Structures are given as structure tokens and as C-alpha cells.
CSV table of C-alpha atoms in Angstrom, one decimal:
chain,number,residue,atom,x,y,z
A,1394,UNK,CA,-8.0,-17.5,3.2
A,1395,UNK,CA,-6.7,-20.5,4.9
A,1396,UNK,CA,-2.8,-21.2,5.7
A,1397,UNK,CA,-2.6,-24.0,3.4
A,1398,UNK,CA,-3.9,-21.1,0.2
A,1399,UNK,CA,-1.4,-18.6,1.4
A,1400,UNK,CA,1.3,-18.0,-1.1
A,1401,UNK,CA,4.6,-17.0,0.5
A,1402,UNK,CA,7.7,-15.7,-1.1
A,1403,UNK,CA,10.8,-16.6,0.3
A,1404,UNK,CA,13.8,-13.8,-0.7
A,1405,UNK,CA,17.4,-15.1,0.3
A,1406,UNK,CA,20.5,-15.7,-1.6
A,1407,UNK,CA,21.4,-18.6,1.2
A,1408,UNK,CA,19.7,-21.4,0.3
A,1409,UNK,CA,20.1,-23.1,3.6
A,1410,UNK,CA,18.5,-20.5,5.3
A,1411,UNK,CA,15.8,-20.2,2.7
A,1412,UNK,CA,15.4,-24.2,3.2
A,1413,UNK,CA,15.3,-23.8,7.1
A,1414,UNK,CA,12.0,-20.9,6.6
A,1415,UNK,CA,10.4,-23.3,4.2
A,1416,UNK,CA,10.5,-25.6,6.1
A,1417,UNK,CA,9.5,-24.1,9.3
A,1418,UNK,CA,6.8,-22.4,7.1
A,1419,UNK,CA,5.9,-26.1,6.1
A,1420,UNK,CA,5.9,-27.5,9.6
A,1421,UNK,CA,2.9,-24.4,10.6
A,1422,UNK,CA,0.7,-25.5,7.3
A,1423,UNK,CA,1.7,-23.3,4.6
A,1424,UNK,CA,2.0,-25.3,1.8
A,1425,UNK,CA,2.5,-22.5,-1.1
A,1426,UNK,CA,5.9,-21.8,-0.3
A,1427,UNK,CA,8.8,-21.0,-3.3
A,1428,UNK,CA,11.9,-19.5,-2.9
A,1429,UNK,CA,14.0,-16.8,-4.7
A,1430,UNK,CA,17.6,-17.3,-3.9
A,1431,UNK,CA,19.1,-13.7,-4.8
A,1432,UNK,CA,19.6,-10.7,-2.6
A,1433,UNK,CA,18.4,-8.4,-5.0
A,1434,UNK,CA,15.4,-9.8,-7.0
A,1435,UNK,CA,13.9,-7.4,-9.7
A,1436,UNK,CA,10.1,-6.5,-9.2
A,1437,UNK,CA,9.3,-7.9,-12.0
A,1438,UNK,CA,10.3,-11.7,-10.3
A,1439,UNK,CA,8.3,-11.0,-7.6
A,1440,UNK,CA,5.2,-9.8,-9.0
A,1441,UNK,CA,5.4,-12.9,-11.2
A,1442,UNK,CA,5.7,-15.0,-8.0
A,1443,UNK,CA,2.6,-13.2,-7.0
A,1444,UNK,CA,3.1,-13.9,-3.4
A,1445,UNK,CA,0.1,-13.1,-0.4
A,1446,UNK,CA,3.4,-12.3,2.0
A,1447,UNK,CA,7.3,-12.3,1.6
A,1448,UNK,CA,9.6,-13.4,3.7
A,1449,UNK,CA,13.2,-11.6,3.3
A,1450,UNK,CA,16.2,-12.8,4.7
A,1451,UNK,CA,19.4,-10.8,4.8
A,1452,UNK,CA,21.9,-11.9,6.2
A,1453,UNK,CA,24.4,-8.9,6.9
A,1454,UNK,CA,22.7,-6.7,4.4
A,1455,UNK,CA,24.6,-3.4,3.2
A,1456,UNK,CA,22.7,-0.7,2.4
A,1457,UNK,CA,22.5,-0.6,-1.2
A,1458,UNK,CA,20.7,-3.9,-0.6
A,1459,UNK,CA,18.6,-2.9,2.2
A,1460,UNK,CA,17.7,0.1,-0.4
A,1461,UNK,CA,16.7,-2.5,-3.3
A,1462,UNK,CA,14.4,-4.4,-0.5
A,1463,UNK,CA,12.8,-1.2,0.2
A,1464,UNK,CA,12.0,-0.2,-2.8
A,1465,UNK,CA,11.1,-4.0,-3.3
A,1466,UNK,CA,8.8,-3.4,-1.0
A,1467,UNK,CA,6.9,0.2,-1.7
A,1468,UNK,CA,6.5,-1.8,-5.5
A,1469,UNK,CA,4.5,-4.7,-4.5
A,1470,UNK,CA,2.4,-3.8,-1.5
A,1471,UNK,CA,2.2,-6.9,0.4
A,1472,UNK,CA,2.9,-7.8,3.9
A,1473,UNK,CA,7.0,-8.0,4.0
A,1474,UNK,CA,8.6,-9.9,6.9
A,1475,UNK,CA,12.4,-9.0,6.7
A,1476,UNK,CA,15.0,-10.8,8.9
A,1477,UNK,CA,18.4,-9.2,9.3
A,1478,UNK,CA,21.3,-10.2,11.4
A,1479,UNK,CA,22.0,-6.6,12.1
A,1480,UNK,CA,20.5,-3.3,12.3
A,1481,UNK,CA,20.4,0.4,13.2
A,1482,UNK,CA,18.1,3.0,14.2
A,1483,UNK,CA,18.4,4.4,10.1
A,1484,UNK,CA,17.9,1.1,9.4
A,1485,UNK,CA,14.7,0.3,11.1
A,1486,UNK,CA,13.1,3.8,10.1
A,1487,UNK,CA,13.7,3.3,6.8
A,1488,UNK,CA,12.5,-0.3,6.7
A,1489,UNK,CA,9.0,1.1,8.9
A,1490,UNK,CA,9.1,3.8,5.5
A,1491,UNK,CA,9.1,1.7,3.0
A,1492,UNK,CA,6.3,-0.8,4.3
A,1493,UNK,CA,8.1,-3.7,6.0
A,1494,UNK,CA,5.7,-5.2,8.3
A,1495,UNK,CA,8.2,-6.6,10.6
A,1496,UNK,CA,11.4,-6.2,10.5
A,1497,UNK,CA,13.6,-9.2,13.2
A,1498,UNK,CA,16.8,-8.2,13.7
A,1499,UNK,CA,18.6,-11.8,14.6
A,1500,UNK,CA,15.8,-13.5,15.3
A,1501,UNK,CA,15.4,-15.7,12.5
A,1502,UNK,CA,14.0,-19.4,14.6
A,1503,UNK,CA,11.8,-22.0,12.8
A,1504,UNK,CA,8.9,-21.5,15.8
A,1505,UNK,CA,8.5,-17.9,15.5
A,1506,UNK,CA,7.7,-17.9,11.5
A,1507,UNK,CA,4.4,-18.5,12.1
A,1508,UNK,CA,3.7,-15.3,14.6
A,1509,UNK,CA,5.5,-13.6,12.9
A,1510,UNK,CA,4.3,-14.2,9.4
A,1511,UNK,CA,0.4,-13.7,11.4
A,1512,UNK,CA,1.5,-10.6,12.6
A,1513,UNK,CA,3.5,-8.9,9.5
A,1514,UNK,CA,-0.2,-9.6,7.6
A,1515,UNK,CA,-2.2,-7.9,10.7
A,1516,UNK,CA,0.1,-5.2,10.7
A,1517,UNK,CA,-0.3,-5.3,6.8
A,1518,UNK,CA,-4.0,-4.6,6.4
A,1519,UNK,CA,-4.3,-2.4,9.4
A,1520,UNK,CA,-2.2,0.0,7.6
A,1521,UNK,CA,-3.7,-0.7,4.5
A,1522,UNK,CA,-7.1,0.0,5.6
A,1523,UNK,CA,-5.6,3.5,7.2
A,1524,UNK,CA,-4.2,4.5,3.9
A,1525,UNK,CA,-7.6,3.6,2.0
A,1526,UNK,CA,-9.4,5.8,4.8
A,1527,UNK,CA,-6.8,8.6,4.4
A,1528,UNK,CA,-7.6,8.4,0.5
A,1529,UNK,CA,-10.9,8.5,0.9
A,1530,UNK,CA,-10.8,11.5,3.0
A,1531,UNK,CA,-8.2,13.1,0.8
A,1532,UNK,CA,-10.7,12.6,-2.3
A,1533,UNK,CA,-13.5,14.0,0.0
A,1534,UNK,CA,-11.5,17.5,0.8
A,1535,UNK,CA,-11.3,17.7,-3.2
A,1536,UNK,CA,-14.4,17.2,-4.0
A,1537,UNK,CA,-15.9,19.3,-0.9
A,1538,UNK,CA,-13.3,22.4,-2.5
A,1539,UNK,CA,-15.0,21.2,-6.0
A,1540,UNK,CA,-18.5,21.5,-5.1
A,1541,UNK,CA,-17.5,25.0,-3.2
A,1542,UNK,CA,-15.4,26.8,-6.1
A,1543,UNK,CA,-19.1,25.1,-8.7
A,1544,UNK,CA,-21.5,27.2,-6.2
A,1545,UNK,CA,-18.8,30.3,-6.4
A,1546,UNK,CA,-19.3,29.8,-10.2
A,1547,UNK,CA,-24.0,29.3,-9.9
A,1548,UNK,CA,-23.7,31.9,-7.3
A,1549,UNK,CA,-21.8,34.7,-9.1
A,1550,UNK,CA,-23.3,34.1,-13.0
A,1551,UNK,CA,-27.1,33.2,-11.5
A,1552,UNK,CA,-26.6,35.4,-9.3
A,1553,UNK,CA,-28.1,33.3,-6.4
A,1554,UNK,CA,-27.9,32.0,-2.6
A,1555,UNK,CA,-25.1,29.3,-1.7
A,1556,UNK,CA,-28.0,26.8,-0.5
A,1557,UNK,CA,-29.5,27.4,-3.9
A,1558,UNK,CA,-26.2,26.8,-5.8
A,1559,UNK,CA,-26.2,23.6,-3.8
A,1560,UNK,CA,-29.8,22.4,-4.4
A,1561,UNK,CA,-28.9,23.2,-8.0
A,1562,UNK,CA,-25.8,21.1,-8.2
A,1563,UNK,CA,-27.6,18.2,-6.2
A,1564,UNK,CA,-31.0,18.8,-8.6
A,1565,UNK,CA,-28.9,18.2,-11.4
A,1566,UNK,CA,-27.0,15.4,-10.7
A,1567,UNK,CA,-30.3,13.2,-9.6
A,1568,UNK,CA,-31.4,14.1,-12.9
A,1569,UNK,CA,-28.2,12.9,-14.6
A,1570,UNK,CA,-27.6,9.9,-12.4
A,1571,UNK,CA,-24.5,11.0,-11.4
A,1572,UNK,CA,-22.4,12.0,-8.4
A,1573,UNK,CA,-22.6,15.8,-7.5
A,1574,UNK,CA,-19.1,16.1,-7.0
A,1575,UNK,CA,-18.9,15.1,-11.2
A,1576,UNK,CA,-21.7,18.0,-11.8
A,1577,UNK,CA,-19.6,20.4,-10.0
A,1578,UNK,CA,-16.4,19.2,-12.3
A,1579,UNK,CA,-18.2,19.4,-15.1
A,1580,UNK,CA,-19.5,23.1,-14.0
A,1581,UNK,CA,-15.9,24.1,-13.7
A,1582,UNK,CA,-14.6,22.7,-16.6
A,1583,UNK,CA,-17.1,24.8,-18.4
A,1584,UNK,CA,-16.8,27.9,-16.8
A,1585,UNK,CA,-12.6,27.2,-17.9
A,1586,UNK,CA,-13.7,27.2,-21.1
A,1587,UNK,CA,-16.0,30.0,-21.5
A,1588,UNK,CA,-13.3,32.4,-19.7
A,1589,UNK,CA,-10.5,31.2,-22.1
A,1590,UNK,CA,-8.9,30.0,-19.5
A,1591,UNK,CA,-8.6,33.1,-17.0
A,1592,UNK,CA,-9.8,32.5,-13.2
């Protein structure tokens, strides 16, 4: 995606501030910019602004806004860029929590949008990529414990090896077109049933 395709959100209830990212936005070759002038837009604005990245600027945020932003910003899952004017420690960890990408803390200068805007996406779609691999890893430990409780099951009531139950599980689900892990579902959801319910 090129700078000039990149939709950017821009969150601040000052609207000369908000003028001065624009346009410092405008100035590095994103062209897409629009602007929300409210320090606590719903979700619901956002996602209808469907941005690629927002830009939030608080100026001295309190907390119950700083809470809104973060939850803002766990609801839309895109690269955030928030500016404050000032911060703590609670502050920051929260912000890092929620998914902020970066988080300035007075540091809000028309020449640094541009690496910062690059580097709140970077840092956006590294994490993104961990939390895909996590998922996938965290489906992979079910289905392995699937696929082990399914050759309990073959090995107890055919009363065969744990390689066997395998090559059974894996026989069957070439023959079905399917994935073994959904065999081995489908062997304990039937096993459920035949016991009533009982383990």
C-alpha cells in the first residue's frame, strides 16, 4: 500500500492541533487524512472512518479518557499513534496493554509524524503476526489434546495400539477429505453421546 492509499484517522478535540497533524501528515504524502474532533469518539465513528492507522492526540488526558482511548484501541485493531502532553509509568503500561503502537509523550512536531506513523504500523504488524503465531499454536495444543483423548477413545473400545488409533484417525480423514483433528472431534462427540454424557 502506498502513502498516498493510506487512510489515517485523526482523534483530537483541538482542532488546531488536529489541523497542524494533517497537515504535517499532508506535507509526507498521505493524502487520506480526516479528522474526528472529540476526545472520546464511540467505536462505532471510528470503524465507520475505517482508518489503516489513528493518530490520537490528548492533550492533558485524564484517565477516564485515557481508559476510553484504550479501549478505543483493543476495539478496532489498528496501528494507534497516541500523543500526550503528559504521562506516567501506569500510564504507559496500560497504553503498551491495550495496543497503542506508540505512545509520545510531548513530542507532538510536524517532522516526526511520518516516523512515527512508519513505526507505530511496524510495530503494529509485528505484534500482529506474534498473536496470529500464538493462535495458531494455541489451536495446535487443542487439537494435539483432541487427537490424544480420540486414540484414548479407538484404543480403549477397539481395543488397539496408539500408532494404530492414529493410522485409523489419519485413514479416515483422507477418506473423508477432512482434517484429522475434525475426525478426532467428531469421535469424541460421539463417544459423548453414546455414554450419556459421563467421562
Amino acid at each position: 500500500m502506498s502513502e498516498a492509499d493510506i487512510r489515517i484517522l485523526v482523534i483530537d478535540d483541538n482542532r488546531i492541533r488536529a489541523s497542524v497533524i494533517e497537515e504535517g501528515l499532508r506535507e509526507a504524502g498521505y493524502s487520506r487524512v480526516s479528522i474526528i474532533a472529540d476526545s472520546r469518539p464511540s467505536v462505532r465513528a471510528i470503524v465507520e472512518a475505517d482508518p489503516d492507522v489513528v493518530f490520537i492526540d490528548l492533550e492533558n488526558p485524564n484517565r477516564d479518557v485515557l481508559e476510553h482511548m484504550f479501549q478505543v484501541s483493543r476495539a478496532i485493531s489498528r496501528p494507534i499513534a497516541m500523543f500526550v502532553d503528559r504521562s506516567d509509568r501506569a500510564m504507559i503500561e496500560a497504553a503498551v496493554d491495550a495496543g497503542v503502537s506508540a505512545y509520545i509523550v510531548d513530542g507532538l512536531k510536524k517532522e516526526r509524524l511520518k516516523p512515527i506513523l512508519d513505526t507505530a504500523i511496524s510495530r503494529f504488524n509485528a505484534f500482529s503476526r506474534m498473536r496470529e503465531e500464538l493462535d495458531r499454536t494455541k489451536r495446535a495444543l487443542e487439537e494435539r489434546k483432541v487427537i490424544d483423548r480420540a486414540k484414548g477413545i479407538l484404543m480403549r473400545l477397539r481395543g488397539i495400539g496408539e500408532e494404530d488409533a492414529h493410522a485409523l484417525l489419519r485413514r479416515t480423514a483422507m477418506n473423508e477429505n477432512r482434517r484429522i483433528a475434525d475426525v478426532a472431534q467428531s469421535v469424541l462427540t460421539a463417544a459423548d453421546l453414546l455414554s450419556g454424557g459421563k467421562p
